[in-house]
Coordinates of C-alpha atoms and ligand atoms in Angstrom, one line a residue:
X1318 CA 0.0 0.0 0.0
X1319 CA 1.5 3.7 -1.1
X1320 CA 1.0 6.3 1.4
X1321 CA -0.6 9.6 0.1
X1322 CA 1.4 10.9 -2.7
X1323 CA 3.1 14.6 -2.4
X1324 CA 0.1 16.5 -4.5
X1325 CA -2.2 14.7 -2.2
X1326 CA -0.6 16.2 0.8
X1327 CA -0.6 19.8 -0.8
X1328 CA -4.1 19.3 -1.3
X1329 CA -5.0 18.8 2.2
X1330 CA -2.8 21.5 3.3
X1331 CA -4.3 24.2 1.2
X1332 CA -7.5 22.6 2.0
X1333 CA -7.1 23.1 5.3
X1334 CA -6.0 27.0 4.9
X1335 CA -9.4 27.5 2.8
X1336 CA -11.2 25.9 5.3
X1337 CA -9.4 28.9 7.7
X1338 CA -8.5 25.6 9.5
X1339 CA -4.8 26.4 11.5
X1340 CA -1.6 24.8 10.9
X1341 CA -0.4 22.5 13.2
X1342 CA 3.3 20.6 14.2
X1343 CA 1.7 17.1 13.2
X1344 CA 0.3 18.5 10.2
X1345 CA 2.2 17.7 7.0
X1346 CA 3.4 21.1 5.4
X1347 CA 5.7 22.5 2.4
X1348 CA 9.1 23.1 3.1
X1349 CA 8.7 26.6 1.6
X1350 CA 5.6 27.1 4.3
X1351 CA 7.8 25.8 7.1
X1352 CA 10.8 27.7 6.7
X1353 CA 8.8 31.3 6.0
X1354 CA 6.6 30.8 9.3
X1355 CA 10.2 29.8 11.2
X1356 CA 11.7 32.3 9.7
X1357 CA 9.0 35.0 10.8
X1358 CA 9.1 33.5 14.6
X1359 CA 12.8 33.5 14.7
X1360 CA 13.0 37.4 13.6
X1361 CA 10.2 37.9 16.3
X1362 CA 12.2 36.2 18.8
X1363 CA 15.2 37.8 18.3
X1364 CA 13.4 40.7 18.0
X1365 CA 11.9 40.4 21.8
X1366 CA 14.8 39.5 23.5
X1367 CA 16.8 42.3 22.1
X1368 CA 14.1 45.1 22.4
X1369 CA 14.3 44.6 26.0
X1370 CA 18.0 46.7 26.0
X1371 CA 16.9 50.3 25.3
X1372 CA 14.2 50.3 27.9
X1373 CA 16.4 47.9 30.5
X1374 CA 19.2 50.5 30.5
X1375 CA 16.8 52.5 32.3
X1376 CA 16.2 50.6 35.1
X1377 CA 18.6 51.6 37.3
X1378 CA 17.3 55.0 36.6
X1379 CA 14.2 54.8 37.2
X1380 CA 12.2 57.7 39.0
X1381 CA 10.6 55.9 41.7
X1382 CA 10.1 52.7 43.0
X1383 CA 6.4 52.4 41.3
X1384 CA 8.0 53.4 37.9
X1385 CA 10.9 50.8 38.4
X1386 CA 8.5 48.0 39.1
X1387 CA 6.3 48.7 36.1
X1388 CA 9.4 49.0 33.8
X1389 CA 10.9 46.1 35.5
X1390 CA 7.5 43.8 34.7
X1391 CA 8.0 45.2 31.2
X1392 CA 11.3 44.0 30.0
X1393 CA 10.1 40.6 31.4
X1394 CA 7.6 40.1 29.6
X1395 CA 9.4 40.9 26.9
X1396 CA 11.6 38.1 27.9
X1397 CA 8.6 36.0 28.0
X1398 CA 7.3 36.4 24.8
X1399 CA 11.1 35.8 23.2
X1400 CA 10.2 32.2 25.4
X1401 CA 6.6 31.9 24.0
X1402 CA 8.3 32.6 20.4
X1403 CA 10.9 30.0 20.4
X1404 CA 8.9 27.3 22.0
X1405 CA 6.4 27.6 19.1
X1406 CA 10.0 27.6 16.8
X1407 CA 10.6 24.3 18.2
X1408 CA 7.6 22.6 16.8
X1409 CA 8.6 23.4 13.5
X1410 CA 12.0 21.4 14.5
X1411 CA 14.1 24.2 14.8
X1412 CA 17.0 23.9 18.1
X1413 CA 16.5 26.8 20.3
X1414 CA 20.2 26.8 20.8
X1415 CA 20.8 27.3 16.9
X1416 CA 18.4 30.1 16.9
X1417 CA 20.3 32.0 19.3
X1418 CA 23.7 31.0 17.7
X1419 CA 22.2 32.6 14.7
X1420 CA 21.2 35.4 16.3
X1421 CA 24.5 36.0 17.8
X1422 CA 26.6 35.3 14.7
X1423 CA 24.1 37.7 12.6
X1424 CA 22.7 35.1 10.8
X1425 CA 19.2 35.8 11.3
X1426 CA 17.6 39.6 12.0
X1427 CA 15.9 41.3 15.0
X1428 CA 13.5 44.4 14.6
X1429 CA 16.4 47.1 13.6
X1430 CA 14.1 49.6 15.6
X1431 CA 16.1 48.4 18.9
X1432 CA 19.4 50.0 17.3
X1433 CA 18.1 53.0 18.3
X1434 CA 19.6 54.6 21.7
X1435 CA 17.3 55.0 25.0
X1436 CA 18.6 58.6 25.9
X1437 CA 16.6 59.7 28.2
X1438 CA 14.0 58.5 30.8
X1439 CA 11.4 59.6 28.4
X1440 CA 12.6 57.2 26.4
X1441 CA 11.0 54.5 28.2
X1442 CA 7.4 56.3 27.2
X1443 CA 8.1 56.5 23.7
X1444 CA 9.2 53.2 22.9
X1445 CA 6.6 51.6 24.9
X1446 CA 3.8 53.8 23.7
X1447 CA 5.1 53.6 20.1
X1448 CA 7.1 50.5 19.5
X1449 CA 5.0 48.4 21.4
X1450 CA 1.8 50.4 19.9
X1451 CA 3.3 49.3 16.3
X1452 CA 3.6 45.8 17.7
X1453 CA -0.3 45.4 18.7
X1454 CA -1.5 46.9 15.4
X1455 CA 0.9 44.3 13.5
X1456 CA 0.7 41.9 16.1
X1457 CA -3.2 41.2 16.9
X1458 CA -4.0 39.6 13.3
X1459 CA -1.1 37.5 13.9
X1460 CA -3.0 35.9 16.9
X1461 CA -5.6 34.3 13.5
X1462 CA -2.4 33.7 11.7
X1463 CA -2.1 29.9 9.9
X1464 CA 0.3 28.4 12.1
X1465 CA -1.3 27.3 15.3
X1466 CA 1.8 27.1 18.0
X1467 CA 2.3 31.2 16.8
X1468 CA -1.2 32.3 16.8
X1469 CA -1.5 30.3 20.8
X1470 CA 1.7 32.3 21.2
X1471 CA 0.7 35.6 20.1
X1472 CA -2.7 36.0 22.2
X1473 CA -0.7 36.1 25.5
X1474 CA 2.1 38.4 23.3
X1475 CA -1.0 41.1 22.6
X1476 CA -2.2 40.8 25.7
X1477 CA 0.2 42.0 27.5
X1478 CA 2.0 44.4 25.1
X1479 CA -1.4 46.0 24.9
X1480 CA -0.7 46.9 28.8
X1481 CA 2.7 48.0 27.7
X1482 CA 1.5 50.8 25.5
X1483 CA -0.8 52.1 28.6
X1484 CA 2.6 52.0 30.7
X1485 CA 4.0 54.0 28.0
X1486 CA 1.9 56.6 27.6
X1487 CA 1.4 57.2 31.5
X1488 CA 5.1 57.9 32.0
X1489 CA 4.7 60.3 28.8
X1490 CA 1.6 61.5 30.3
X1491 CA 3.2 62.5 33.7
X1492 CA 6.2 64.1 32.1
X1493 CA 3.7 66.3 30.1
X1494 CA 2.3 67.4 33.1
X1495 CA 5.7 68.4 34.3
X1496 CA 7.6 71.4 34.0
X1497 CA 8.5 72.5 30.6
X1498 CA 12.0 71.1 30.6
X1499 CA 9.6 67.3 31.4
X1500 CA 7.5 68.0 28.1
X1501 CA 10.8 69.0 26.4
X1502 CA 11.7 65.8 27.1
X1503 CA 9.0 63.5 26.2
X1504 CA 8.7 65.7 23.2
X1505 CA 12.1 64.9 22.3
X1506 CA 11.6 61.0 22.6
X1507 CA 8.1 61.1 20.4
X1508 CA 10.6 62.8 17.5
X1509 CA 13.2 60.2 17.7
X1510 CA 10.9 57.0 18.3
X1511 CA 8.1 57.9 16.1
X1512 CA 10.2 57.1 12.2
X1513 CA 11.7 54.1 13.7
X1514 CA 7.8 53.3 14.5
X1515 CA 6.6 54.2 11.5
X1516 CA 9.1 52.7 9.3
X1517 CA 10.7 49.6 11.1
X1518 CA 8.2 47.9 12.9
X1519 CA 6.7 47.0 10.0
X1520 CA 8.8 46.2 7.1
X1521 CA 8.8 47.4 3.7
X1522 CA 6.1 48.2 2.1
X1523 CA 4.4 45.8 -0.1
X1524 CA 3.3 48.3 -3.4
X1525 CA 5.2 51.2 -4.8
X1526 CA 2.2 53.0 -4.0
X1527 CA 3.5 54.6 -0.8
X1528 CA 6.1 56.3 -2.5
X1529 CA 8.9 53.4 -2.2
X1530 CA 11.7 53.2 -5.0
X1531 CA 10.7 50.2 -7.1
X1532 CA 13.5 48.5 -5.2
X1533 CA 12.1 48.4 -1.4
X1534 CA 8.6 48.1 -3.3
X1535 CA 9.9 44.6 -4.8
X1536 CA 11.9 43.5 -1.6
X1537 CA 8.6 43.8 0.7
X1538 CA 6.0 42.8 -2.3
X1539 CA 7.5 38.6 -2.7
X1540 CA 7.3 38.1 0.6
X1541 CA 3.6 39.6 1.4
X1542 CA 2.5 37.7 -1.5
X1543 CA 3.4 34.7 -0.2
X1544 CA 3.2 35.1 3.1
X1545 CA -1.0 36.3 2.7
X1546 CA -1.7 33.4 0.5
X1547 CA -0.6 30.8 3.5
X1548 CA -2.5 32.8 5.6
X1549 CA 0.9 33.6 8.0
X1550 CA 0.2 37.5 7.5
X1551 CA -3.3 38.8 7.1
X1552 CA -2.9 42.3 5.9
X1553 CA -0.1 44.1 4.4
X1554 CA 2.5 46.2 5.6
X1555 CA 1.0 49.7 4.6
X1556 CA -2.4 48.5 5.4
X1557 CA -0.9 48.1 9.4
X1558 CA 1.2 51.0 8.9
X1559 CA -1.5 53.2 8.1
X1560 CA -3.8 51.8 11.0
X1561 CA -0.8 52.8 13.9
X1562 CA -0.9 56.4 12.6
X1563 CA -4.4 56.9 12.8
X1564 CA -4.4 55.3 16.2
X1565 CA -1.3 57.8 17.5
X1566 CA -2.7 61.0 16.3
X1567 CA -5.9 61.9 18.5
X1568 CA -3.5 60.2 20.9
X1569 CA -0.8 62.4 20.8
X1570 CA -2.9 65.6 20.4
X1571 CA -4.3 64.4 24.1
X1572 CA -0.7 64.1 25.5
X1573 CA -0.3 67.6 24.0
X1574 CA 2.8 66.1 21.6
X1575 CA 3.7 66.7 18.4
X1576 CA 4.5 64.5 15.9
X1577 CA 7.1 64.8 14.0
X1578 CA 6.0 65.0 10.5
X1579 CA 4.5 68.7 8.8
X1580 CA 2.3 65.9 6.2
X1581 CA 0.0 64.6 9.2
X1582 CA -3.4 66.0 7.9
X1583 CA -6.7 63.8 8.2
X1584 CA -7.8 63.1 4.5
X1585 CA -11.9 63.2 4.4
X1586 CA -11.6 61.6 1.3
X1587 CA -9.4 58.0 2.1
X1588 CA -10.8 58.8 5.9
X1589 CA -7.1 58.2 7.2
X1590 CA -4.7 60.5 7.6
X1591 CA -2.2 61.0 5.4
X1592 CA 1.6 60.9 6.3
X1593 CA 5.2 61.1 4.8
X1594 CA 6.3 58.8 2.8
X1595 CA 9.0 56.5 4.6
X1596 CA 12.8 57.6 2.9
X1597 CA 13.3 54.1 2.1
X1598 CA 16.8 54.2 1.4
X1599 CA 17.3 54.7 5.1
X1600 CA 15.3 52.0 6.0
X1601 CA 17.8 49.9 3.9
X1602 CA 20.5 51.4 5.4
X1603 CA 18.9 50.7 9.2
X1604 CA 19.0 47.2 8.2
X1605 CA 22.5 47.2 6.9
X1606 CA 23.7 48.9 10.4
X1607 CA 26.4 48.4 11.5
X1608 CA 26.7 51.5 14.1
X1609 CA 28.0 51.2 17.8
X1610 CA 24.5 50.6 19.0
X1611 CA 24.2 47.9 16.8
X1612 CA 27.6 46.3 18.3
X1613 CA 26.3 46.9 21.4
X1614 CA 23.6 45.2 21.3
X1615 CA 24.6 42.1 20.1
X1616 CA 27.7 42.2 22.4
X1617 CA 25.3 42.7 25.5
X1618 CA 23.4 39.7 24.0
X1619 CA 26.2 37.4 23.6
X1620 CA 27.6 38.4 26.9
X1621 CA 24.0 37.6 28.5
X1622 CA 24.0 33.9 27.0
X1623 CA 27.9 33.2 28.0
X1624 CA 26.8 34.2 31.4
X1625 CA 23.8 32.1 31.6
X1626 CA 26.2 29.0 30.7
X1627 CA 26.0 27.8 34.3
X1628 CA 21.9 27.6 34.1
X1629 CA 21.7 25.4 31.3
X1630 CA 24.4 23.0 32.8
X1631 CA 22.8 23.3 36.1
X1632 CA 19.7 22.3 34.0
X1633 CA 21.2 19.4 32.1
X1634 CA 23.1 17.9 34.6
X1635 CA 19.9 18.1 36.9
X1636 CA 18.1 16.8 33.9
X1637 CA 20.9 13.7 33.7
X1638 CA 20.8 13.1 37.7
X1639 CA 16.8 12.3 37.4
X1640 CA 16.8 10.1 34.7
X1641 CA 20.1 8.0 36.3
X1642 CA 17.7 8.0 39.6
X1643 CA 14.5 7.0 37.9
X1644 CA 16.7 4.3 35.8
X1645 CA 18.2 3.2 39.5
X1646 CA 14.4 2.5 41.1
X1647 CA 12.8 0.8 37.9
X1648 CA 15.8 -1.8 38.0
X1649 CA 14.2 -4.7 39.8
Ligands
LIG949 N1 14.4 45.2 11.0 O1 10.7 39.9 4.6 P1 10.3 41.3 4.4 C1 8.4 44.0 19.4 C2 14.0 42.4 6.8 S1 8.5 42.7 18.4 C3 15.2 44.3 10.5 O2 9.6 41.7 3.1 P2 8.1 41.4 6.1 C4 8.0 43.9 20.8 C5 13.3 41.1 6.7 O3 13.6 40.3 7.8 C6 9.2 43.5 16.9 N2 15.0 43.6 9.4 O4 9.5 41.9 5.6 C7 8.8 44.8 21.7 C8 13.8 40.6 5.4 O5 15.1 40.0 5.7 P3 15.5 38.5 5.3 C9 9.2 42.6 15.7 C10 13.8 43.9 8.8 O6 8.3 40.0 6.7 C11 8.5 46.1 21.8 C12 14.0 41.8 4.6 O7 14.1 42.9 5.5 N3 7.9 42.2 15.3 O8 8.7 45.0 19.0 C13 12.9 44.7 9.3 O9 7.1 41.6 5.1 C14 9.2 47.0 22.6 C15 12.8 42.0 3.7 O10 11.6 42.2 4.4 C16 7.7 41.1 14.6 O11 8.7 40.4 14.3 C17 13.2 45.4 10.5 N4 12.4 46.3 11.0 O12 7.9 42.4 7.3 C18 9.9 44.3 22.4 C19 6.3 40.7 14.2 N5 11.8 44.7 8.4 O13 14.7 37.6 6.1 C20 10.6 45.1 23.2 C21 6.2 39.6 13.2 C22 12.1 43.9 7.5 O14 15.2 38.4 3.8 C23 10.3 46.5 23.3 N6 7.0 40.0 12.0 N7 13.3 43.4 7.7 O15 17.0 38.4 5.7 C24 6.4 40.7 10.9 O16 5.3 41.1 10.9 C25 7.3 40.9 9.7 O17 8.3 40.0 9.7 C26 7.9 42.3 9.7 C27 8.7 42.5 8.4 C28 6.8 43.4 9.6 C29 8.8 42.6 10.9

């Protein structure tokens, strides 16, 4: 008797996508499906585990001991989510361990957003408020996306970033209640977080119809294409893009912020606002970085893991010590 043949299988895979049915390990899937699902997780991975530097810099520094406890709670569930992430990485057969080893070689990306310096307390606001903002609105259809271990994965993920984003905007909030030198200061964060918002945290765009040079336009277009018909993303970049702007403006007119970009004007027509156009070539060139902060964070990284080298033989040798005992007492 012959098993199912290979067009069988792809059958009953894209079956199960019309069917909006999820994805899961025991399922049989294409290689190309595998590997652009893994792919995604390990970037968000990376992604979460680095993100928490800018913010964790500030933790020391904190104002008071309420403000250090909700930053603290932040960055780990930031850490948490990089766990969630490679946990559903490891049913597609992927070695954690590899991951990171690609990670820390530069093998494999993390959100360049993070390569941006924390300068100030304010800092904390912005990022949370707006990085974490970006990840919700690009983040909540993922929680339908086809692959079942991610879309478990990223309810928990939204959930709790969603509480980030308050956190964010309540330390912005305070300081714009401050003196002026305190609004100067959150204002200054909003203008340095907001492009790295806009642009980074969620790709390139997918059309040349946002103004991108035909190059970035074709770099972000293969992969939504592909990506949408497995169901893994649900919308396209500019479609989320445009959704986080028109959630930050009425919120930064209540903080009292401005945003910095003169072409923020609601359009009556599209009923969105309209914005500037990304300069794409920087966004190549973010990805391309190679700047101290970079370094840095990917040295801080590395350091981390070689630290934590006595936990995972703690772990293993504990790991080694039960199954010797349990070997020991099931000898009759
Ligand atoms: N940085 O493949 P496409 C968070 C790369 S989690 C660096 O067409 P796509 C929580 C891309 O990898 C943040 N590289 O892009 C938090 C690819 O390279 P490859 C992350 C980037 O898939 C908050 C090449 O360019 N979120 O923030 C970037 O359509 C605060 C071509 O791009 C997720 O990962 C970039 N920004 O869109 C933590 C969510 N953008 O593979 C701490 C899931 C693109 O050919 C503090 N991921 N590239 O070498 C996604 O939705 C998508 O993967 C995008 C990228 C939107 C990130």
């Amino acid at each position: 008797m012959h098993g199912p043949s290979e067009d069988d299988l792809h059958a009953h895979f894209e079956a199960l996508l019309a069917a909006g049915r999820q994805i899961e390990p025991r399922d049989w899937m294409p290689d190309g499906y595998r590997r652009m699902v893994l792919r995604q997780i390990a970037q968000h991975s990376h992604s979460e585990i680095i993100g928490m530097q800018p913010e964790g810099a500030w933790l020391t520094r904190a104002p008071s001991l309420h403000r250090k406890a909700s930053l603290l709670a932040k960055v780990q569930d930031e850490a948490g989510h990089g766990l969630y992430l490679y946990a559903a990485a490891e049913t597609l057969g992927a070695d954690r361990a590899n991951l990171l080893d690609a990670l820390h070689r530069g093998h494999q990306r993390y959100a360049a957003t993070f390569n941006h310096p924390a300068l100030t307390w304010a800092d904390t606001g912005a990022i949370a408020w707006l990085t974490d903002g970006a990840a919700v609105v690009n983040q909540a259809p993922l929680c339908h996306t086809s692959y079942g271990p991610y879309a478990r994965a990223m309810r928990r993920v939204c959930q709790e970033e969603a509480f980030h984003v308050r956190q964010g905007y309540d330390v912005l909030w305070s300081l714009c209640q401050g003196t002026p030198e305190q609004k100067e200061m959150a204002q200054d964060a909003v203008n340095r977080w907001w492009l790295p918002a806009v642009a980074l945290m969620f790709g390139p765009p997918d059309t040349a119809a946002g103004g991108a040079d035909a190059r970035t336009a074709a770099m972000g277009a293969a992969v939504s294409r592909r990506s949408m018909a497995w169901g893994i993303k649900q919308h396209t970049n500019d479609e989320l893009r445009q959704r986080f702007v028109d959630n930050c403006v009425p919120q930064a007119e209540r903080l009292g912020v401005t945003l910095p970009d003169p072409a923020i004007r609601w359009n009556e027509e599209r009923g969105h606002y309209d914005f500037s156009a990304v300069d794409w070539q920087q966004f190549r060139d973010e990805l391309a970085d190679d700047s101290a902060c970079a370094r840095q964070r990917l040295a801080h990284r590395v350091a981390a893991h070689e630290n934590g080298a006595w936990v995972r033989e703690a772990v293993d040798a504990y790991a080694a010590y039960s199954a010797a005992h349990r070997a020991r007492e099931e000898t009759p």
